[in-house]
PDB file of N, CA and C in Angstrom:
ATOM      1  N   MET A 200      -2.662  -4.694  -6.473  1.00 93.00           N
ATOM      2  CA  MET A 200      -3.394  -5.260  -7.995  1.00 93.00           C
ATOM      3  C   MET A 200      -4.330  -3.727  -7.705  1.00 93.00           C
ATOM      4  N   LYS A 201      -4.907  -3.078  -9.183  1.00 95.00           N
ATOM      5  CA  LYS A 201      -5.533  -2.319  -9.376  1.00 95.00           C
ATOM      6  C   LYS A 201      -6.338  -2.589 -10.529  1.00 95.00           C
ATOM      7  N   ASP A 202      -7.593  -1.840 -10.069  1.00 95.00           N
ATOM      8  CA  ASP A 202      -8.461  -1.808 -11.393  1.00 95.00           C
ATOM      9  C   ASP A 202      -8.489  -0.980 -12.260  1.00 95.00           C
ATOM     10  N   ILE A 203      -8.486  -1.123 -13.857  1.00 96.00           N
ATOM     11  CA  ILE A 203      -8.449  -0.315 -14.815  1.00 96.00           C
ATOM     12  C   ILE A 203     -10.031   0.043 -15.281  1.00 96.00           C
ATOM     13  N   LEU A 204     -10.314   1.400 -15.267  1.00 95.00           N
ATOM     14  CA  LEU A 204     -11.970   1.498 -15.165  1.00 95.00           C
ATOM     15  C   LEU A 204     -12.292   2.060 -16.683  1.00 95.00           C
ATOM     16  N   ILE A 205     -13.240   1.532 -17.453  1.00 92.00           N
ATOM     17  CA  ILE A 205     -13.265   2.122 -18.919  1.00 92.00           C
ATOM     18  C   ILE A 205     -14.064   1.494 -19.535  1.00 92.00           C
ATOM     19  N   GLU A 206     -15.259   2.571 -20.170  1.00 88.00           N
ATOM     20  CA  GLU A 206     -16.628   1.964 -20.702  1.00 88.00           C
ATOM     21  C   GLU A 206     -17.187   1.464 -19.476  1.00 88.00           C
ATOM     22  N   GLY A 207     -17.446   1.604 -18.518  1.00 88.00           N
ATOM     23  CA  GLY A 207     -18.059   1.115 -17.350  1.00 88.00           C
ATOM     24  C   GLY A 207     -17.502  -0.535 -17.344  1.00 88.00           C
ATOM     25  N   HIS A 208     -16.584  -0.728 -17.711  1.00 91.00           N
ATOM     26  CA  HIS A 208     -15.493  -2.323 -17.326  1.00 91.00           C
ATOM     27  C   HIS A 208     -14.629  -1.758 -16.162  1.00 91.00           C
ATOM     28  N   ARG A 209     -14.768  -2.853 -15.297  1.00 93.00           N
ATOM     29  CA  ARG A 209     -12.821  -2.846 -14.282  1.00 93.00           C
ATOM     30  C   ARG A 209     -12.625  -4.201 -14.875  1.00 93.00           C
ATOM     31  N   ILE A 210     -11.024  -3.776 -15.479  1.00 95.00           N
ATOM     32  CA  ILE A 210     -10.348  -4.521 -15.410  1.00 95.00           C
ATOM     33  C   ILE A 210      -9.267  -4.886 -14.387  1.00 95.00           C
ATOM     34  N   LEU A 211      -8.869  -6.089 -13.839  1.00 94.00           N
ATOM     35  CA  LEU A 211      -8.355  -6.491 -12.312  1.00 94.00           C
ATOM     36  C   LEU A 211      -6.908  -6.573 -13.203  1.00 94.00           C
ATOM     37  N   THR A 212      -5.689  -6.022 -12.743  1.00 95.00           N
ATOM     38  CA  THR A 212      -4.405  -6.371 -13.085  1.00 95.00           C
ATOM     39  C   THR A 212      -3.313  -6.262 -12.315  1.00 95.00           C
ATOM     40  N   THR A 213      -1.672  -6.095 -12.555  1.00 94.00           N
ATOM     41  CA  THR A 213      -1.290  -5.515 -11.596  1.00 94.00           C
ATOM     42  C   THR A 213      -0.823  -4.370 -11.776  1.00 94.00           C
ATOM     43  N   ASP A 214      -0.521  -3.447 -10.473  1.00 94.00           N
ATOM     44  CA  ASP A 214       0.147  -2.125 -10.113  1.00 94.00           C
ATOM     45  C   ASP A 214       0.853  -1.544 -11.444  1.00 94.00           C
ATOM     46  N   ASP A 215       1.610  -2.141 -11.691  1.00 95.00           N
ATOM     47  CA  ASP A 215       2.924  -1.711 -12.715  1.00 95.00           C
ATOM     48  C   ASP A 215       1.738  -1.568 -13.743  1.00 95.00           C
ATOM     49  N   VAL A 216       1.127  -2.102 -14.529  1.00 96.00           N
ATOM     50  CA  VAL A 216       0.111  -2.692 -15.819  1.00 96.00           C
ATOM     51  C   VAL A 216      -0.605  -1.308 -15.676  1.00 96.00           C
ATOM     52  N   ALA A 217      -1.111  -1.357 -14.847  1.00 96.00           N
ATOM     53  CA  ALA A 217      -2.541  -0.599 -14.758  1.00 96.00           C
ATOM     54  C   ALA A 217      -1.604   1.174 -14.740  1.00 96.00           C
ATOM     55  N   ASP A 218      -0.841   0.981 -14.065  1.00 97.00           N
ATOM     56  CA  ASP A 218       0.105   2.652 -14.181  1.00 97.00           C
ATOM     57  C   ASP A 218       0.617   2.788 -15.878  1.00 97.00           C
ATOM     58  N   ALA A 219       1.275   1.972 -16.269  1.00 98.00           N
ATOM     59  CA  ALA A 219       1.892   2.010 -17.374  1.00 98.00           C
ATOM     60  C   ALA A 219       0.714   2.137 -18.779  1.00 98.00           C
ATOM     61  N   VAL A 220      -0.387   1.408 -18.574  1.00 98.00           N
ATOM     62  CA  VAL A 220      -1.584   1.889 -19.273  1.00 98.00           C
ATOM     63  C   VAL A 220      -2.344   3.086 -18.794  1.00 98.00           C
ATOM     64  N   LEU A 221      -2.136   3.540 -18.021  1.00 97.00           N
ATOM     65  CA  LEU A 221      -2.605   5.251 -17.410  1.00 97.00           C
ATOM     66  C   LEU A 221      -1.934   6.155 -18.319  1.00 97.00           C
ATOM     67  N   THR A 222      -0.630   6.029 -18.163  1.00 97.00           N
ATOM     68  CA  THR A 222       0.329   7.152 -18.605  1.00 97.00           C
ATOM     69  C   THR A 222       0.172   7.082 -19.786  1.00 97.00           C
ATOM     70  N   TYR A 223       0.541   5.731 -20.771  1.00 97.00           N
ATOM     71  CA  TYR A 223       0.070   5.481 -22.158  1.00 97.00           C
ATOM     72  C   TYR A 223      -1.138   6.472 -22.546  1.00 97.00           C
ATOM     73  N   ALA A 224      -2.216   6.240 -21.935  1.00 96.00           N
ATOM     74  CA  ALA A 224      -3.213   6.311 -22.384  1.00 96.00           C
ATOM     75  C   ALA A 224      -3.356   8.032 -22.450  1.00 96.00           C
ATOM     76  N   HIS A 225      -2.651   8.430 -21.311  1.00 96.00           N
ATOM     77  CA  HIS A 225      -2.449  10.141 -21.065  1.00 96.00           C
ATOM     78  C   HIS A 225      -1.520  10.814 -22.184  1.00 96.00           C
ATOM     79  N   ARG A 226      -0.533   9.831 -22.764  1.00 96.00           N
ATOM     80  CA  ARG A 226       0.733  10.142 -23.692  1.00 96.00           C
ATOM     81  C   ARG A 226      -0.158   9.830 -25.147  1.00 96.00           C
ATOM     82  N   LEU A 227      -0.708   8.943 -25.356  1.00 96.00           N
ATOM     83  CA  LEU A 227      -1.961   8.870 -26.361  1.00 96.00           C
ATOM     84  C   LEU A 227      -2.679  10.369 -26.537  1.00 96.00           C
ATOM     85  N   ASN A 228      -3.452  10.897 -25.558  1.00 95.00           N
ATOM     86  CA  ASN A 228      -4.232  11.850 -25.512  1.00 95.00           C
ATOM     87  C   ASN A 228      -3.719  13.449 -26.257  1.00 95.00           C
ATOM     88  N   GLN A 229      -2.341  13.049 -25.294  1.00 94.00           N
ATOM     89  CA  GLN A 229      -1.659  14.250 -25.788  1.00 94.00           C
ATOM     90  C   GLN A 229      -1.426  14.709 -27.321  1.00 94.00           C
ATOM     91  N   THR A 230      -1.136  13.443 -28.023  1.00 94.00           N
ATOM     92  CA  THR A 230      -1.046  13.651 -29.010  1.00 94.00           C
ATOM     93  C   THR A 230      -1.699  13.148 -30.249  1.00 94.00           C
ATOM     94  N   GLY A 231      -3.155  13.048 -30.087  1.00 94.00           N
ATOM     95  CA  GLY A 231      -4.096  12.588 -30.566  1.00 94.00           C
ATOM     96  C   GLY A 231      -4.479  11.146 -31.461  1.00 94.00           C
ATOM     97  N   SER A 232      -3.242  10.186 -30.768  1.00 95.00           N
ATOM     98  CA  SER A 232      -3.266   9.200 -31.402  1.00 95.00           C
ATOM     99  C   SER A 232      -4.233   8.091 -30.420  1.00 95.00           C
ATOM    100  N   THR A 233      -4.273   7.096 -31.395  1.00 96.00           N
ATOM    101  CA  THR A 233      -4.695   5.771 -30.855  1.00 96.00           C
ATOM    102  C   THR A 233      -4.149   4.839 -30.990  1.00 96.00           C
ATOM    103  N   ASP A 234      -3.949   3.154 -30.045  1.00 97.00           N
ATOM    104  CA  ASP A 234      -3.685   2.153 -30.264  1.00 97.00           C
ATOM    105  C   ASP A 234      -4.288   1.183 -28.927  1.00 97.00           C
ATOM    106  N   ILE A 235      -3.694   0.011 -29.442  1.00 98.00           N
ATOM    107  CA  ILE A 235      -4.573  -1.072 -28.623  1.00 98.00           C
ATOM    108  C   ILE A 235      -3.404  -2.010 -28.042  1.00 98.00           C
ATOM    109  N   VAL A 236      -3.544  -1.673 -26.967  1.00 98.00           N
ATOM    110  CA  VAL A 236      -2.303  -2.414 -25.959  1.00 98.00           C
ATOM    111  C   VAL A 236      -2.890  -3.742 -25.621  1.00 98.00           C
ATOM    112  N   GLU A 237      -1.793  -4.802 -25.364  1.00 98.00           N
ATOM    113  CA  GLU A 237      -2.611  -6.085 -24.650  1.00 98.00           C
ATOM    114  C   GLU A 237      -1.799  -6.600 -23.665  1.00 98.00           C
ATOM    115  N   PHE A 238      -2.578  -6.981 -22.632  1.00 97.00           N
ATOM    116  CA  PHE A 238      -1.648  -7.317 -20.982  1.00 97.00           C
ATOM    117  C   PHE A 238      -2.539  -8.386 -20.185  1.00 97.00           C
ATOM    118  N   PRO A 239      -1.876  -8.831 -19.252  1.00 96.00           N
ATOM    119  CA  PRO A 239      -2.678 -10.253 -18.596  1.00 96.00           C
ATOM    120  C   PRO A 239      -3.521  -9.319 -17.356  1.00 96.00           C
ATOM    121  N   SER A 240      -4.642 -10.089 -17.232  1.00 95.00           N
ATOM    122  CA  SER A 240      -5.458  -9.681 -16.242  1.00 95.00           C
ATOM    123  C   SER A 240      -6.336 -10.981 -15.611  1.00 95.00           C
ATOM    124  N   ILE A 241      -7.245 -10.477 -15.287  1.00 92.00           N
ATOM    125  CA  ILE A 241      -7.632 -11.738 -14.063  1.00 92.00           C
ATOM    126  C   ILE A 241      -9.276 -11.149 -14.140  1.00 92.00           C
ATOM    127  N   ASP A 242      -9.922 -12.140 -14.740  1.00 88.00           N
ATOM    128  CA  ASP A 242     -11.695 -12.278 -15.122  1.00 88.00           C
ATOM    129  C   ASP A 242     -11.948 -13.480 -14.256  1.00 88.00           C
ATOM    130  N   ASP A 243     -12.707 -13.008 -13.370  1.00 86.00           N
ATOM    131  CA  ASP A 243     -13.833 -14.156 -12.580  1.00 86.00           C
ATOM    132  C   ASP A 243     -12.497 -15.224 -11.974  1.00 86.00           C
ATOM    133  N   GLY A 244     -11.264 -14.519 -11.497  1.00 85.00           N
ATOM    134  CA  GLY A 244     -10.612 -15.183 -11.051  1.00 85.00           C
ATOM    135  C   GLY A 244      -9.531 -16.263 -12.079  1.00 85.00           C
ATOM    136  N   ALA A 245      -9.726 -15.916 -12.844  1.00 90.00           N
ATOM    137  CA  ALA A 245      -9.066 -16.821 -13.755  1.00 90.00           C
ATOM    138  C   ALA A 245      -7.984 -16.186 -14.642  1.00 90.00           C
ATOM    139  N   LEU A 246      -6.951 -16.481 -14.986  1.00 92.00           N
ATOM    140  CA  LEU A 246      -5.725 -15.398 -16.173  1.00 92.00           C
ATOM    141  C   LEU A 246      -6.297 -14.957 -17.132  1.00 92.00           C
ATOM    142  N   SER A 247      -6.480 -13.827 -17.661  1.00 94.00           N
ATOM    143  CA  SER A 247      -7.089 -13.436 -19.012  1.00 94.00           C
ATOM    144  C   SER A 247      -6.236 -12.398 -19.952  1.00 94.00           C
ATOM    145  N   VAL A 248      -6.313 -12.590 -21.135  1.00 96.00           N
ATOM    146  CA  VAL A 248      -5.444 -11.562 -21.654  1.00 96.00           C
ATOM    147  C   VAL A 248      -6.766 -10.532 -22.342  1.00 96.00           C
ATOM    148  N   CYS A 249      -6.291  -9.189 -21.880  1.00 97.00           N
ATOM    149  CA  CYS A 249      -7.239  -7.958 -22.106  1.00 97.00           C
ATOM    150  C   CYS A 249      -6.139  -7.373 -23.250  1.00 97.00           C
ATOM    151  N   ARG A 250      -6.925  -7.090 -24.543  1.00 97.00           N
ATOM    152  CA  ARG A 250      -7.037  -6.026 -25.593  1.00 97.00           C
ATOM    153  C   ARG A 250      -7.736  -5.002 -25.548  1.00 97.00           C
ATOM    154  N   MET A 251      -6.710  -3.520 -25.149  1.00 96.00           N
ATOM    155  CA  MET A 251      -7.839  -2.357 -25.186  1.00 96.00           C
ATOM    156  C   MET A 251      -7.115  -1.022 -25.820  1.00 96.00           C
ATOM    157  N   LEU A 252      -8.282  -0.696 -26.558  1.00 96.00           N
ATOM    158  CA  LEU A 252      -8.000   0.316 -27.213  1.00 96.00           C
ATOM    159  C   LEU A 252      -7.695   1.852 -26.181  1.00 96.00           C
ATOM    160  N   LEU A 253      -6.722   2.228 -26.765  1.00 96.00           N
ATOM    161  CA  LEU A 253      -6.554   3.861 -25.855  1.00 96.00           C
ATOM    162  C   LEU A 253      -6.328   4.854 -26.511  1.00 96.00           C
ATOM    163  N   GLY A 254      -6.617   6.101 -26.245  1.00 92.00           N
ATOM    164  CA  GLY A 254      -6.670   6.941 -27.132  1.00 92.00           C
ATOM    165  C   GLY A 254      -7.395   8.447 -26.692  1.00 92.00           C
ATOM    166  N   SER A 255      -7.320   9.227 -27.918  1.00 88.00           N
ATOM    167  CA  SER A 255      -7.821  10.674 -27.590  1.00 88.00           C
ATOM    168  C   SER A 255      -9.315  10.437 -26.976  1.00 88.00           C
ATOM    169  N   GLY A 256     -10.020  11.235 -26.479  1.00 89.00           N
ATOM    170  CA  GLY A 256     -11.647  10.929 -25.825  1.00 89.00           C
ATOM    171  C   GLY A 256     -12.185   9.982 -25.192  1.00 89.00           C
ATOM    172  N   ILE A 257     -11.135   8.549 -24.928  1.00 92.00           N
ATOM    173  CA  ILE A 257     -11.587   7.325 -24.449  1.00 92.00           C
ATOM    174  C   ILE A 257     -11.057   7.846 -22.856  1.00 92.00           C
ATOM    175  N   PRO A 258     -12.171   7.758 -21.739  1.00 94.00           N
ATOM    176  CA  PRO A 258     -11.883   8.284 -20.536  1.00 94.00           C
ATOM    177  C   PRO A 258     -11.253   6.940 -20.136  1.00 94.00           C
ATOM    178  N   VAL A 259     -10.227   6.863 -19.235  1.00 95.00           N
ATOM    179  CA  VAL A 259      -9.510   5.654 -18.619  1.00 95.00           C
ATOM    180  C   VAL A 259      -9.515   6.379 -17.008  1.00 95.00           C
ATOM    181  N   ALA A 260      -9.759   5.452 -15.826  1.00 96.00           N
ATOM    182  CA  ALA A 260      -9.549   5.576 -14.375  1.00 96.00           C
ATOM    183  C   ALA A 260      -8.510   4.213 -14.158  1.00 96.00           C
ATOM    184  N   VAL A 261      -7.504   4.524 -13.043  1.00 96.00           N
ATOM    185  CA  VAL A 261      -7.120   3.485 -12.248  1.00 96.00           C
ATOM    186  C   VAL A 261      -7.446   3.335 -10.856  1.00 96.00           C
ATOM    187  N   LEU A 262      -8.151   2.436 -10.742  1.00 96.00           N
ATOM    188  CA  LEU A 262      -8.166   2.880  -8.880  1.00 96.00           C
ATOM    189  C   LEU A 262      -7.463   1.507  -8.210  1.00 96.00           C
ATOM    190  N   ASP A 263      -7.038   1.426  -6.794  1.00 94.00           N
ATOM    191  CA  ASP A 263      -6.801   0.184  -5.878  1.00 94.00           C
ATOM    192  C   ASP A 263      -7.944  -0.475  -6.109  1.00 94.00           C
ATOM    193  N   ALA A 264      -7.540  -2.148  -6.458  1.00 92.00           N
ATOM    194  CA  ALA A 264      -8.390  -2.751  -6.046  1.00 92.00           C
ATOM    195  C   ALA A 264      -8.634  -3.477  -4.908  1.00 92.00           C
ATOM    196  N   THR A 265      -9.524  -4.154  -4.801  1.00 88.00           N
ATOM    197  CA  THR A 265     -10.059  -4.471  -2.896  1.00 88.00           C
ATOM    198  C   THR A 265      -9.576  -5.962  -3.350  1.00 88.00           C
ATOM    199  N   THR A 266      -9.167  -6.524  -4.732  1.00 81.00           N
ATOM    200  CA  THR A 266      -8.837  -7.764  -4.737  1.00 81.00           C
ATOM    201  C   THR A 266      -7.344  -7.786  -4.622  1.00 81.00           C
ATOM    202  N   SER A 267      -6.577  -8.712  -4.441  1.00 77.00           N
ATOM    203  CA  SER A 267      -4.969  -8.813  -3.900  1.00 77.00           C
ATOM    204  C   SER A 267      -4.717 -10.811  -4.512  1.00 77.00           C
ATOM    205  N   LEU A 268      -3.611 -10.593  -4.857  1.00 72.00           N
ATOM    206  CA  LEU A 268      -3.197 -12.060  -5.199  1.00 72.00           C
ATOM    207  C   LEU A 268      -1.894 -12.476  -4.248  1.00 72.00           C
ATOM    208  N   ALA A 269      -1.474 -13.653  -4.441  1.00 63.00           N
ATOM    209  CA  ALA A 269      -0.705 -14.153  -3.471  1.00 63.00           C
ATOM    210  C   ALA A 269       0.588 -14.204  -4.117  1.00 63.00           C
ATOM    211  N   SER A 270       0.706 -14.423  -5.911  1.00 68.00           N
ATOM    212  CA  SER A 270       1.733 -14.162  -6.970  1.00 68.00           C
ATOM    213  C   SER A 270       1.220 -13.269  -7.957  1.00 68.00           C
ATOM    214  N   ASP A 271       2.477 -12.932  -8.709  1.00 79.00           N
ATOM    215  CA  ASP A 271       2.514 -12.344  -9.774  1.00 79.00           C
ATOM    216  C   ASP A 271       1.882 -12.445 -10.778  1.00 79.00           C
ATOM    217  N   ILE A 272       1.041 -11.952 -11.628  1.00 88.00           N
ATOM    218  CA  ILE A 272       0.411 -12.218 -12.983  1.00 88.00           C
ATOM    219  C   ILE A 272       1.772 -12.613 -14.167  1.00 88.00           C
ATOM    220  N   LEU A 273       1.561 -13.619 -14.434  1.00 89.00           N
ATOM    221  CA  LEU A 273       2.223 -14.691 -15.753  1.00 89.00           C
ATOM    222  C   LEU A 273       2.280 -13.509 -16.791  1.00 89.00           C
ATOM    223  N   GLY A 274       3.438 -12.778 -17.300  1.00 95.00           N
ATOM    224  CA  GLY A 274       3.447 -11.880 -18.200  1.00 95.00           C
ATOM    225  C   GLY A 274       3.373 -10.094 -18.337  1.00 95.00           C
ATOM    226  N   ALA A 275       3.193 -10.220 -16.886  1.00 95.00           N
ATOM    227  CA  ALA A 275       2.697  -8.565 -16.680  1.00 95.00           C
ATOM    228  C   ALA A 275       3.773  -7.898 -16.633  1.00 95.00           C
ATOM    229  N   ASP A 276       5.022  -8.493 -16.415  1.00 95.00           N
ATOM    230  CA  ASP A 276       6.443  -7.698 -16.762  1.00 95.00           C
ATOM    231  C   ASP A 276       6.676  -7.229 -18.326  1.00 95.00           C
ATOM    232  N   ARG A 277       6.351  -8.026 -19.110  1.00 97.00           N
ATOM    233  CA  ARG A 277       6.681  -8.497 -20.447  1.00 97.00           C
ATOM    234  C   ARG A 277       5.732  -7.254 -20.660  1.00 97.00           C
ATOM    235  N   ALA A 278       4.139  -7.257 -20.559  1.00 97.00           N
ATOM    236  CA  ALA A 278       3.667  -6.297 -21.062  1.00 97.00           C
ATOM    237  C   ALA A 278       3.903  -4.908 -20.579  1.00 97.00           C
ATOM    238  N   CYS A 279       4.096  -4.686 -19.322  1.00 97.00           N
ATOM    239  CA  CYS A 279       4.344  -3.280 -18.681  1.00 97.00           C
ATOM    240  C   CYS A 279       5.932  -3.063 -19.474  1.00 97.00           C
ATOM    241  N   ALA A 280       6.470  -3.639 -19.541  1.00 98.00           N
ATOM    242  CA  ALA A 280       7.686  -3.223 -20.553  1.00 98.00           C
ATOM    243  C   ALA A 280       7.240  -2.880 -21.846  1.00 98.00           C
ATOM    244  N   GLU A 281       6.617  -3.270 -22.718  1.00 98.00           N
ATOM    245  CA  GLU A 281       6.173  -2.716 -24.053  1.00 98.00           C
ATOM    246  C   GLU A 281       5.187  -1.581 -24.063  1.00 98.00           C
ATOM    247  N   ILE A 282       4.145  -1.716 -22.731  1.00 98.00           N
ATOM    248  CA  ILE A 282       3.568  -0.113 -22.860  1.00 98.00           C
ATOM    249  C   ILE A 282       4.375   0.475 -22.576  1.00 98.00           C
ATOM    250  N   SER A 283       5.404   0.893 -21.845  1.00 97.00           N
ATOM    251  CA  SER A 283       6.520   1.530 -21.421  1.00 97.00           C
ATOM    252  C   SER A 283       7.248   2.039 -22.413  1.00 97.00           C
ATOM    253  N   ARG A 284       7.736   0.501 -23.628  1.00 98.00           N
ATOM    254  CA  ARG A 284       8.604   1.742 -24.416  1.00 98.00           C
ATOM    255  C   ARG A 284       7.754   2.223 -25.409  1.00 98.00           C
ATOM    256  N   ARG A 285       6.425   1.774 -25.632  1.00 97.00           N
ATOM    257  CA  ARG A 285       5.905   2.547 -26.824  1.00 97.00           C
ATOM    258  C   ARG A 285       5.323   3.970 -25.770  1.00 97.00           C
ATOM    259  N   THR A 286       5.259   4.470 -24.805  1.00 97.00           N
ATOM    260  CA  THR A 286       5.091   5.661 -24.169  1.00 97.00           C
ATOM    261  C   THR A 286       6.798   6.241 -24.341  1.00 97.00           C
ATOM    262  N   ALA A 287       6.941   5.651 -24.508  1.00 97.00           N
ATOM    263  CA  ALA A 287       8.227   6.508 -24.369  1.00 97.00           C
ATOM    264  C   ALA A 287       9.137   6.794 -26.106  1.00 97.00           C
ATOM    265  N   ALA A 288       8.558   6.031 -27.045  1.00 96.00           N
ATOM    266  CA  ALA A 288       8.557   6.480 -28.539  1.00 96.00           C
ATOM    267  C   ALA A 288       7.551   7.640 -28.668  1.00 96.00           C
ATOM    268  N   LEU A 289       6.655   7.941 -28.244  1.00 93.00           N
ATOM    269  CA  LEU A 289       5.704   9.322 -28.358  1.00 93.00           C
ATOM    270  C   LEU A 289       6.766  10.274 -27.620  1.00 93.00           C
ATOM    271  N   ALA A 290       7.197   9.686 -27.181  1.00 76.00           N
ATOM    272  CA  ALA A 290       8.131  11.583 -26.559  1.00 76.00           C
ATOM    273  C   ALA A 290       8.891  11.984 -27.279  1.00 76.00           C
TER     274      ALA A 290
END
């Protein structure tokens, strides 16, 4: 599990989703673009959906979380694939 840090908030999600978000944010920054991504996250121990604005001038960081889950987060694979598809479309 990893935390995405943005605007003073921590968003817990899977390693793959967090890495895809960071890569996409980097690519958006390079192109001067913005976009809203949606992915599953954990909020206070419950499954949630995060909608996040990414783009130029919006600092984003990813770090290993101190929390781990026994199972995958439902929908994480689909969200990761969509974010990766968007990243590739900017290349």
